GROMACS .gro file of C-alpha atoms in nm:
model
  392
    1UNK     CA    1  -2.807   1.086   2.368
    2UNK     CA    2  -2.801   0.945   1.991
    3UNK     CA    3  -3.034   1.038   1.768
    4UNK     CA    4  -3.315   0.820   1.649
    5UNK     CA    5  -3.148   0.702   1.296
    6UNK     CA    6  -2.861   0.628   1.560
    7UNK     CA    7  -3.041   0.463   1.834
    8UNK     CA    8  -3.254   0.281   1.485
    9UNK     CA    9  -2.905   0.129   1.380
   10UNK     CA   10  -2.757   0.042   1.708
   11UNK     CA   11  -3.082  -0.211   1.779
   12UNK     CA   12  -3.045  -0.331   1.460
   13UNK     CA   13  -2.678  -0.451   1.548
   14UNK     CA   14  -2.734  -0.567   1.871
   15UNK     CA   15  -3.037  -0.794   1.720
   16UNK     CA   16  -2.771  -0.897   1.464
   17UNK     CA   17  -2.479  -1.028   1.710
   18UNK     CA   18  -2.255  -0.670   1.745
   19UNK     CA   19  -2.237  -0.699   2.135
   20UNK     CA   20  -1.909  -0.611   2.246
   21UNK     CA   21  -1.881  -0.221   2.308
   22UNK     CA   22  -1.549  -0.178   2.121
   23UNK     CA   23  -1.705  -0.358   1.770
   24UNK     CA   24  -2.022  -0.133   1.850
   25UNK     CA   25  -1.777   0.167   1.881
   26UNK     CA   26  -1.603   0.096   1.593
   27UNK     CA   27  -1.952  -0.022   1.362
   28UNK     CA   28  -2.100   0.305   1.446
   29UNK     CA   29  -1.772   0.543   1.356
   30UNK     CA   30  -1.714   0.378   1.060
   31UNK     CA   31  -2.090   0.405   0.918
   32UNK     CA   32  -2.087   0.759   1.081
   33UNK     CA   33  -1.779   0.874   0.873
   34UNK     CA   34  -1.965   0.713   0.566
   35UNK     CA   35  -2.274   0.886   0.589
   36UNK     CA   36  -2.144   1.236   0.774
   37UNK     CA   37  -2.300   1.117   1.058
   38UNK     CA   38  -2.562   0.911   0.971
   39UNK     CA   39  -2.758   1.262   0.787
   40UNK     CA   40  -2.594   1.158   0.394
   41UNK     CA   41  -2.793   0.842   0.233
   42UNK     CA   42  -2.697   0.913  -0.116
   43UNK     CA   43  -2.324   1.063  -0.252
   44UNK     CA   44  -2.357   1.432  -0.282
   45UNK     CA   45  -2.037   1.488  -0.521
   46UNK     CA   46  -1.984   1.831  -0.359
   47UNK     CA   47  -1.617   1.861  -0.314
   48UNK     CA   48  -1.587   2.222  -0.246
   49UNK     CA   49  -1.224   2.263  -0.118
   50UNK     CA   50  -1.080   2.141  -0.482
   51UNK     CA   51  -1.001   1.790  -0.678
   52UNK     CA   52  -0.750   1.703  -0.397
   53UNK     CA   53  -1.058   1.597  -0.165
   54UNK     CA   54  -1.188   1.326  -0.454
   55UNK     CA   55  -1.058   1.022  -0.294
   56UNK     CA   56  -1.100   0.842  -0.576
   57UNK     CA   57  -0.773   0.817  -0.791
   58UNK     CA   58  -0.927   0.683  -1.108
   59UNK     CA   59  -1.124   1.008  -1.127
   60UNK     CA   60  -0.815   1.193  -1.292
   61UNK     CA   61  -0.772   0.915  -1.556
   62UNK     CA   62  -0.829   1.202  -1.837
   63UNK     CA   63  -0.656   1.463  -1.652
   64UNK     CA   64  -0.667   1.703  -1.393
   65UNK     CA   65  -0.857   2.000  -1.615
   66UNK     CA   66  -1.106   1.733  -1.720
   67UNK     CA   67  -1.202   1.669  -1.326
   68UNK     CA   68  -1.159   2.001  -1.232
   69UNK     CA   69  -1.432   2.078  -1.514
   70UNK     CA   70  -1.643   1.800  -1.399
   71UNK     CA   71  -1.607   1.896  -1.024
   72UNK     CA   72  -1.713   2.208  -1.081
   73UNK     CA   73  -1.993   2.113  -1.291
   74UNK     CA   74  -2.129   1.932  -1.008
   75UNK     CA   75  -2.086   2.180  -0.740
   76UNK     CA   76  -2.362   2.330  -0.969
   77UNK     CA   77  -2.636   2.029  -0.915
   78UNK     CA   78  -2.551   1.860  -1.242
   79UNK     CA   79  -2.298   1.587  -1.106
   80UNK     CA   80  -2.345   1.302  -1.366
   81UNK     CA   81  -1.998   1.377  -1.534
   82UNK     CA   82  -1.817   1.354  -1.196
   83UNK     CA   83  -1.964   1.036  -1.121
   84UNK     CA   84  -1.848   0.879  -1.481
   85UNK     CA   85  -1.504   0.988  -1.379
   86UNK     CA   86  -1.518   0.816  -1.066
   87UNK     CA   87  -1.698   0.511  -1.125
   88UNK     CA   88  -1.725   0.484  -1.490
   89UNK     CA   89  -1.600   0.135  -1.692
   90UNK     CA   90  -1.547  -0.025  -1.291
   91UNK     CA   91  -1.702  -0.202  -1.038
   92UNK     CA   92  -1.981  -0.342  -1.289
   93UNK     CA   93  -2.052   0.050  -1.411
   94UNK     CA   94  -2.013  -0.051  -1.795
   95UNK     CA   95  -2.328   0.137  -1.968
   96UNK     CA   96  -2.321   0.513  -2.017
   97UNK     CA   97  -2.446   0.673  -1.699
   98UNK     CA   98  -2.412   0.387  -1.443
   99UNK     CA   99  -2.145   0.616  -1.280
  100UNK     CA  100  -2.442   0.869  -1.121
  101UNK     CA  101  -2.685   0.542  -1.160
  102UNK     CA  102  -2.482   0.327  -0.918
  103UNK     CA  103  -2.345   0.613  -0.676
  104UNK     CA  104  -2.306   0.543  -0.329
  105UNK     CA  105  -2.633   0.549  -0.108
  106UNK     CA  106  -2.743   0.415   0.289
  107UNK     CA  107  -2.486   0.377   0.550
  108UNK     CA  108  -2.219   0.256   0.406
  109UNK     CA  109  -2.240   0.454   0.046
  110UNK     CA  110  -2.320   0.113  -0.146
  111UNK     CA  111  -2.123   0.213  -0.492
  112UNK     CA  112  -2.119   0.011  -0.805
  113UNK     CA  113  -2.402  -0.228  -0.976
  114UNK     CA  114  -2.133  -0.523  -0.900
  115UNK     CA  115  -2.204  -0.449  -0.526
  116UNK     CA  116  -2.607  -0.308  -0.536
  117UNK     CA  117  -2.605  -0.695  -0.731
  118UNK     CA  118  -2.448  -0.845  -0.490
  119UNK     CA  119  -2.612  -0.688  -0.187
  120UNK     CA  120  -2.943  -0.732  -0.351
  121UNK     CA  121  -2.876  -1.088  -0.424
  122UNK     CA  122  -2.814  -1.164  -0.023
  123UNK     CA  123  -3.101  -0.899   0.120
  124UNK     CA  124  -3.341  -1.009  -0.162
  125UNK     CA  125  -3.368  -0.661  -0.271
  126UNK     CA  126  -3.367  -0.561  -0.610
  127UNK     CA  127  -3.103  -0.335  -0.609
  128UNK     CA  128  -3.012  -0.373  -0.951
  129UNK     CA  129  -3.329  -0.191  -1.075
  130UNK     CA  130  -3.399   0.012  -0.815
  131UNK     CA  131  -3.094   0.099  -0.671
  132UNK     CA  132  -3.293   0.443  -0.475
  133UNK     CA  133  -3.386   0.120  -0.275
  134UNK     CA  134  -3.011   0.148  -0.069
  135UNK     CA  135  -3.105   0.505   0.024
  136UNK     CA  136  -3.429   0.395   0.256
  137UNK     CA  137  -3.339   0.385   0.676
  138UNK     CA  138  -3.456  -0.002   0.668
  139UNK     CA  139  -3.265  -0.122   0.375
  140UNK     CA  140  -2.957   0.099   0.467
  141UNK     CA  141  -2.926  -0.079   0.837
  142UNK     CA  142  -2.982  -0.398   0.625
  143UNK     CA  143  -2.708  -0.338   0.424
  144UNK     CA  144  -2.498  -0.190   0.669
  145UNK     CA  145  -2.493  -0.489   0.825
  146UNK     CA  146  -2.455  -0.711   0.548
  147UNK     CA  147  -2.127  -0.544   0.477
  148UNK     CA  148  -1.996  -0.524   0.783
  149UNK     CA  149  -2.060  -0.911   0.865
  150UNK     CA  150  -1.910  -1.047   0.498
  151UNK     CA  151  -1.668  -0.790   0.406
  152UNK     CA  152  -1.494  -0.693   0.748
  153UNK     CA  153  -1.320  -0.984   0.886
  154UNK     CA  154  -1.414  -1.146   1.209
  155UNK     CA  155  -1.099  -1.093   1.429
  156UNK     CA  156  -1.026  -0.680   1.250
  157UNK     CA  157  -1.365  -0.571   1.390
  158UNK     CA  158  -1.244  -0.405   1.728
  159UNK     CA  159  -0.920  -0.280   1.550
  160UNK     CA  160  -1.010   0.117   1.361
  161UNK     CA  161  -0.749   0.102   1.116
  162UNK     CA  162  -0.793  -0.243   1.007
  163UNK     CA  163  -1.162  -0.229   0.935
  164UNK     CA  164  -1.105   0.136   0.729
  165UNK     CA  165  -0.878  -0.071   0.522
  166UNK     CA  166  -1.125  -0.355   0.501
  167UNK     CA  167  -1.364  -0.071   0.419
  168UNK     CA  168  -1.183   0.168   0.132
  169UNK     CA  169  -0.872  -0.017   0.054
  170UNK     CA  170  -0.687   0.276   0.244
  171UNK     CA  171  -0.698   0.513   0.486
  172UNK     CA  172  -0.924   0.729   0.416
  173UNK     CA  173  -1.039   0.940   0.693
  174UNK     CA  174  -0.894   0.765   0.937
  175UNK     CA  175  -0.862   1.017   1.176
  176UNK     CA  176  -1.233   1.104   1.198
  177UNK     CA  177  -1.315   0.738   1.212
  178UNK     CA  178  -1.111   0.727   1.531
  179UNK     CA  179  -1.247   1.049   1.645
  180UNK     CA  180  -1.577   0.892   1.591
  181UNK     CA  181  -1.490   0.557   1.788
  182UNK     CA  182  -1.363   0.779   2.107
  183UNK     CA  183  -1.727   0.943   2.085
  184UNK     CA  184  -1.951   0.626   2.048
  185UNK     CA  185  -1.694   0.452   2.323
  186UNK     CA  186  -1.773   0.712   2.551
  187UNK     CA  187  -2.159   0.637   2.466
  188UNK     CA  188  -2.141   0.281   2.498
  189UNK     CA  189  -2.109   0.210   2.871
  190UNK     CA  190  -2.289  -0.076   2.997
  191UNK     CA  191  -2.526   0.116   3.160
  192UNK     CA  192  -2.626   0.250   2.819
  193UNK     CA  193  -2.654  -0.057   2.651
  194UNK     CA  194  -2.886  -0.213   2.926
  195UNK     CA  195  -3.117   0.061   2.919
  196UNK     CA  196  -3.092   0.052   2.494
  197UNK     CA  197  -3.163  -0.324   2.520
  198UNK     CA  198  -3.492  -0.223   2.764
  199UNK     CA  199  -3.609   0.052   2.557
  200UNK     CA  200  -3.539   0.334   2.791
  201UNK     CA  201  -3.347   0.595   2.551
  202UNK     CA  202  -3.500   0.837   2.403
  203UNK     CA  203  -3.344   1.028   2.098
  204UNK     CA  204  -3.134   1.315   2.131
  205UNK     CA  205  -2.876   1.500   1.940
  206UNK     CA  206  -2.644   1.313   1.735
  207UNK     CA  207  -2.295   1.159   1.889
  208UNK     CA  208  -2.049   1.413   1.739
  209UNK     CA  209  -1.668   1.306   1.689
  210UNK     CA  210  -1.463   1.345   1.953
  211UNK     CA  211  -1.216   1.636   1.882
  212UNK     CA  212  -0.915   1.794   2.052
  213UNK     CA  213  -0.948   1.531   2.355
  214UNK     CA  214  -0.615   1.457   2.533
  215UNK     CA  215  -0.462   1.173   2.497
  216UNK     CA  216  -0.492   0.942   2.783
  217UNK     CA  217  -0.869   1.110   2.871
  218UNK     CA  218  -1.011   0.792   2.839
  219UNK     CA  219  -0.704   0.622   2.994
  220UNK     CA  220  -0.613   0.454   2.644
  221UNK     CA  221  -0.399   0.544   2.382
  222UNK     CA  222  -0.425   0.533   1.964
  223UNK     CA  223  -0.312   0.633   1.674
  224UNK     CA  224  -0.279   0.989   1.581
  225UNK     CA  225  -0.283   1.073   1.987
  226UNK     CA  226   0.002   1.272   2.103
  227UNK     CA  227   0.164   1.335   2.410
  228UNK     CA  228   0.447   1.246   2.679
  229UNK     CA  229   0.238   0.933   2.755
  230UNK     CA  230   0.286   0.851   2.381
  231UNK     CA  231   0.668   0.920   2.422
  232UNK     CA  232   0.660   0.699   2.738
  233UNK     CA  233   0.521   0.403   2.539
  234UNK     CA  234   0.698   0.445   2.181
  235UNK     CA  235   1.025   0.399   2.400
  236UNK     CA  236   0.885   0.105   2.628
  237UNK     CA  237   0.779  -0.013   2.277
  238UNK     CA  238   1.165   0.025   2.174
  239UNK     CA  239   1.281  -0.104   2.497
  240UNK     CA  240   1.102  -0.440   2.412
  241UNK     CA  241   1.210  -0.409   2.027
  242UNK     CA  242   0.842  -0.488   1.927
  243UNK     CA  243   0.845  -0.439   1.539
  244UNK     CA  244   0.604  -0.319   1.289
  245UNK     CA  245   0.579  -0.425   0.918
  246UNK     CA  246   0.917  -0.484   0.715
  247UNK     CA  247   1.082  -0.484   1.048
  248UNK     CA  248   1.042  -0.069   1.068
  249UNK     CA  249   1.149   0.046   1.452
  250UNK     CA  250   0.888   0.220   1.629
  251UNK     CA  251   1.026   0.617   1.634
  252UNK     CA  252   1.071   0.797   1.901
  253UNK     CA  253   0.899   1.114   1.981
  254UNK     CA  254   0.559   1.202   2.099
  255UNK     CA  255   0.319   1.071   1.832
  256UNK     CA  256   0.157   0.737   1.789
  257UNK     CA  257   0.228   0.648   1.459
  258UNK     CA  258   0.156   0.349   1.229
  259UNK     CA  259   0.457   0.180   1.326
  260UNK     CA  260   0.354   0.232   1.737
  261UNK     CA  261   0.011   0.114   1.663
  262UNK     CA  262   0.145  -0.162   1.418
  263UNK     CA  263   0.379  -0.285   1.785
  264UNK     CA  264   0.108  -0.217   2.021
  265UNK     CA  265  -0.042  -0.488   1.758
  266UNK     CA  266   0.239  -0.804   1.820
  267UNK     CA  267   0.227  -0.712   2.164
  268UNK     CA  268  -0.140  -0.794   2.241
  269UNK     CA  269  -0.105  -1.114   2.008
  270UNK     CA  270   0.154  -1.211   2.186
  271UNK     CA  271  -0.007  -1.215   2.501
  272UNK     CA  272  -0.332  -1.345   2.401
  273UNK     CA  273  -0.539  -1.008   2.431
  274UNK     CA  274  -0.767  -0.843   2.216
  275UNK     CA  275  -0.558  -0.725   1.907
  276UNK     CA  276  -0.706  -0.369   1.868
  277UNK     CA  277  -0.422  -0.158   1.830
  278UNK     CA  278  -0.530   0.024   2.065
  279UNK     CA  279  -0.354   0.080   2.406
  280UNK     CA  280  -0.606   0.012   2.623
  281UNK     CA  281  -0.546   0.043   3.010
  282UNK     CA  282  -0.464  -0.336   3.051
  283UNK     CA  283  -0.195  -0.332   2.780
  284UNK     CA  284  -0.038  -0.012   2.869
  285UNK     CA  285   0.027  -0.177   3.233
  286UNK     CA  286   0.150  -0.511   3.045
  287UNK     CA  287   0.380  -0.302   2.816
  288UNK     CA  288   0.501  -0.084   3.140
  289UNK     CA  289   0.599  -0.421   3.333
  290UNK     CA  290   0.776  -0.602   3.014
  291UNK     CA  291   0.980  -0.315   2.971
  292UNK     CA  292   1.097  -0.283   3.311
  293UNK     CA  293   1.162  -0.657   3.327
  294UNK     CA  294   1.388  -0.627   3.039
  295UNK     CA  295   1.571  -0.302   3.153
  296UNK     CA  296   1.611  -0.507   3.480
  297UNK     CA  297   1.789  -0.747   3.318
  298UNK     CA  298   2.202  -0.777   3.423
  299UNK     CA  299   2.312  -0.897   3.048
  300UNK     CA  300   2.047  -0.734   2.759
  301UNK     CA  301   2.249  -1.046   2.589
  302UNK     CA  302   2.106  -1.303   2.729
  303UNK     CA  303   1.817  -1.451   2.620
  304UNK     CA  304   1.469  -1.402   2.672
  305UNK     CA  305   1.268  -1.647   2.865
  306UNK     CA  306   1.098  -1.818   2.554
  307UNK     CA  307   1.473  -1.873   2.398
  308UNK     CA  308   1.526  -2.287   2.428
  309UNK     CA  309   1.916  -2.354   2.517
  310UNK     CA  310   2.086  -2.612   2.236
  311UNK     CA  311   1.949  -2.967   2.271
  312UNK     CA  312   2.263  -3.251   2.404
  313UNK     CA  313   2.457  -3.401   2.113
  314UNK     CA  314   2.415  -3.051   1.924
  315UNK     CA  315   2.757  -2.920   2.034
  316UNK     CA  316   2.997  -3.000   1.785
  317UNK     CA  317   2.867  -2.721   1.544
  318UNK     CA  318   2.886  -2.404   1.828
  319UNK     CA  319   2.758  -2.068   1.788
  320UNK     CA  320   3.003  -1.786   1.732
  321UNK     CA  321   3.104  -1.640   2.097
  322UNK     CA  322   3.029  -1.293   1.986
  323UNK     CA  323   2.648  -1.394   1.807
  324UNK     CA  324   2.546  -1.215   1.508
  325UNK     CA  325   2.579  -0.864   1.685
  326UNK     CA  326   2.210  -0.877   1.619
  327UNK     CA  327   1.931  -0.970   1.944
  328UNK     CA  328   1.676  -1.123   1.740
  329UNK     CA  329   1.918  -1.300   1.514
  330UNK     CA  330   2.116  -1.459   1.733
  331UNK     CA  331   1.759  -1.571   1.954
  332UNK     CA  332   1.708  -1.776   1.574
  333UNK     CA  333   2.023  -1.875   1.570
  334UNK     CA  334   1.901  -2.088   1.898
  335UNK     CA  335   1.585  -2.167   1.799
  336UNK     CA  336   1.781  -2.322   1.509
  337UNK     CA  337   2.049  -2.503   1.704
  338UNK     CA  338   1.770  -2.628   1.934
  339UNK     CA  339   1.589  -2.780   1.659
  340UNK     CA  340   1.245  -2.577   1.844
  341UNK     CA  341   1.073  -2.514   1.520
  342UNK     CA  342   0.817  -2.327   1.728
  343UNK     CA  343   1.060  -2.064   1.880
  344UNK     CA  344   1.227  -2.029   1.526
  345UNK     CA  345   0.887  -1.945   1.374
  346UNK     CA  346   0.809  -1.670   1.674
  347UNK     CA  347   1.173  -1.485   1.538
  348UNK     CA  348   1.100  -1.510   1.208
  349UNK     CA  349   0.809  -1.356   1.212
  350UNK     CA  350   0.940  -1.042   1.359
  351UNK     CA  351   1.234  -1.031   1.170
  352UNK     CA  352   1.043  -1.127   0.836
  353UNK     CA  353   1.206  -0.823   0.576
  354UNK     CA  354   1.472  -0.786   0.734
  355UNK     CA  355   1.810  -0.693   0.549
  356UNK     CA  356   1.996  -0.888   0.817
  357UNK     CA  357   1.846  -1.199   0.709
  358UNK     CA  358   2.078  -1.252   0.418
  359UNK     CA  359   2.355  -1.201   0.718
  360UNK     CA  360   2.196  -1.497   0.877
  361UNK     CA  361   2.160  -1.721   0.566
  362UNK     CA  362   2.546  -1.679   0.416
  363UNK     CA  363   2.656  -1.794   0.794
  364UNK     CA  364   2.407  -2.083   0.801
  365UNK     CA  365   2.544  -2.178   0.425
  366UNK     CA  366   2.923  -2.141   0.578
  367UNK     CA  367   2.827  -2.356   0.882
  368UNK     CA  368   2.689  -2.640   0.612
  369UNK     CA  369   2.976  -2.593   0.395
  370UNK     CA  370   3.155  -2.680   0.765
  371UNK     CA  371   2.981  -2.946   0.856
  372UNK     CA  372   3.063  -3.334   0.854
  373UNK     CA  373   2.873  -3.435   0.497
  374UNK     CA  374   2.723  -3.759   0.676
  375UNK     CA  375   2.561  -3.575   0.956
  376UNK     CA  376   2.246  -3.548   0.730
  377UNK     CA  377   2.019  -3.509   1.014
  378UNK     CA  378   2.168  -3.170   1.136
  379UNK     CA  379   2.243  -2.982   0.821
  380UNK     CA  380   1.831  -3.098   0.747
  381UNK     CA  381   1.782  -2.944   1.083
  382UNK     CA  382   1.984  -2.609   1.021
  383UNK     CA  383   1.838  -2.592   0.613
  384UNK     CA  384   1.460  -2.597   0.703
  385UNK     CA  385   1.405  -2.289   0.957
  386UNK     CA  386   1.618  -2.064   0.670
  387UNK     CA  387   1.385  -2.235   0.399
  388UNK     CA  388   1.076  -2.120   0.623
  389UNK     CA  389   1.232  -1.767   0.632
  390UNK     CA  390   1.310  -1.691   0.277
  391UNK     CA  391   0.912  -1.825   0.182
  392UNK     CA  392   0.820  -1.496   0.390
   0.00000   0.00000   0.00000
């Protein structure tokens, strides 16, 4: 069972709106990982495995030696220089010492008088003067909460990655923050909750991360997981040629990586689920089926159900019998000939980066050049989806 500071902030969330068990998951990994498990209310500054662990890059503006000095120094209780390195001349820290002043404190390691100002300003808290004020239970959940509900977006909540990025800019212990969100998902059944809700937990030990768990022990799979149940879904991934950022592939090979979670990502949008990232039972069975209807498929040439056919009247300009030698350009080049703006939109989107584009825009240019000059209404037709793509 979760400890009282625990079971403290999960009321508190459930009285502020945080109902579904995946954002509860997720809401209490990432304010675990940011207060090592809800026991740190104010920043230690004890990096004891060397300057590498400062996650901070601006800390090594005067050099390495200079943090190194300053690490140390605060490994020995006097941490005020490693704090100036970190925070000094940012986030509102402009006066000698707001560095240590302004360190992070509560849940979510409020850093910076900008922010203790900010977050003050909305709890009606003077944070600015008494910024010990972020490191009380009460005030932390407060803030906790405030943060959560203006600074992670609405529809990134459920998703790990996303709200760690939302969170530090990066990704930052990312794999404990998932390790975390296996742990308080395991916690959260509904049984639990009703029984929170009623009053009838009683404190415990704290959740601890999950680590070392197979993958697949919760029947899901995420990032960082490995595994021949990973292998089997990077290559159904593949199969379907679901994309991550700048068009990258997702590898095979037994590890879900960025680009697998990044695919597992399109795929959910695309068929109006939750967009977690996460391969949750549901979409692992969706993914299975797709990729066995497409393997099933006589010509892999063809195209896909949502490809429109050319509209009547459109046939004087023809696409090349061979296509672009490339699937998802030649489902644009379509989508183009159609005149569906909708269908173009869907392939440019997953082919947005893509070095082949500039393939695709010298033959539309040659197929203008081609074109019958009065036939203003087609080469408008043909110019517009290649304008949308190069804005991208």
């Amino acid at each position: 069972m979760p400890n009282e500071n625990e079971l403290s902030l999960l009321r508190a969330a459930r009285e502020a709106g945080i109902t579904s068990r995946e954002e509860m998951a997720n809401f209490m990994a990432q304010m675990g990982h940011e207060s090592s498990g809800f026991t740190l209310m104010e920043e230690s500054f004890r990096y004891t495995r060397g300057i590498n662990q400062i996650p901070v890059r601006s800390a090594r503006r005067e050099g390495l030696e200079a943090l190194e000095s300053a690490r140390l120094e605060a490994l020995q209780g006097r941490p005020q220089e490693l704090a100036r390195l970190m925070y000094g001349n940012r986030m509102g820290n402009d006066d000698a010492g707001d560095g240590y002043l302004y360190r992070g404190r509560g849940y979510t390691q409020l850093t910076g008088e900008n922010n203790y100002a900010t977050a003050g300003a909305a709890l009606e808290l003077d944070l600015t003067r008494h910024p010990q004020l972020a490191a009380d239970r009460g005030n932390g959940e407060r803030i906790a909460l405030w943060f959560w509900q203006n600074e992670v977006p609405e529809q990134e909540r459920d998703d790990v990655s996303k709200t760690t990025l939302a969170i530090n800019n990066g990704e930052n212990g990312l794999e404990d923050r998932l390790n975390r969100y296996d742990a308080w998902h395991a916690v959260l059944t509904p049984e639990f909750v009703a029984d929170l809700d009623a009053g009838r937990v009683p404190a415990g030990n704290p959740v601890l991360p999950a680590v070392g768990r197979p993958a697949m022990e919760d029947g899901a799979l995420r990032r960082l997981e490995t595994g021949e149940e990973v292998r089997q879904l990077n290559e159904q991934l593949r199969t379907l040629d679901l994309r991550a950022e700048r068009n990258r592939r997702v590898p095979t090979g037994d590890v879900f990586t960025q680009e697998t979670e990044q695919a597992v990502r399109s795929f959910q949008e695309q068929h109006a689920r939750a967009v977690t990232g996460r391969a949750d039972p549901l979409t692992l069975r969706e993914i299975e089926r797709a990729a066995e209807q497409c393997n099933a498929r006589p010509d892999d040439r063809q195209p896909p159900p949502d490809t429109v056919q050319p509209l009547p009247g459109r046939d004087r300009i023809t696409q090349p019998d061979a296509g672009t030698g490339d699937r998802d350009l030649d489902r644009l080049a379509a989508a183009v000939f159609a005149g569906d703006d909708r269908a173009a939109n869907r392939v440019i989107a997953q082919i947005a980066g893509s070095d082949h584009i500039l393939k695709l825009e010298q033959w539309g240019r040659e197929l203008l050049t081609e074109g019958p000059s009065q036939d203003v209404h087609q080469q408008d037709t043909l110019r517009e989806p290649f304008a949308r793509g190069l804005s991208i």
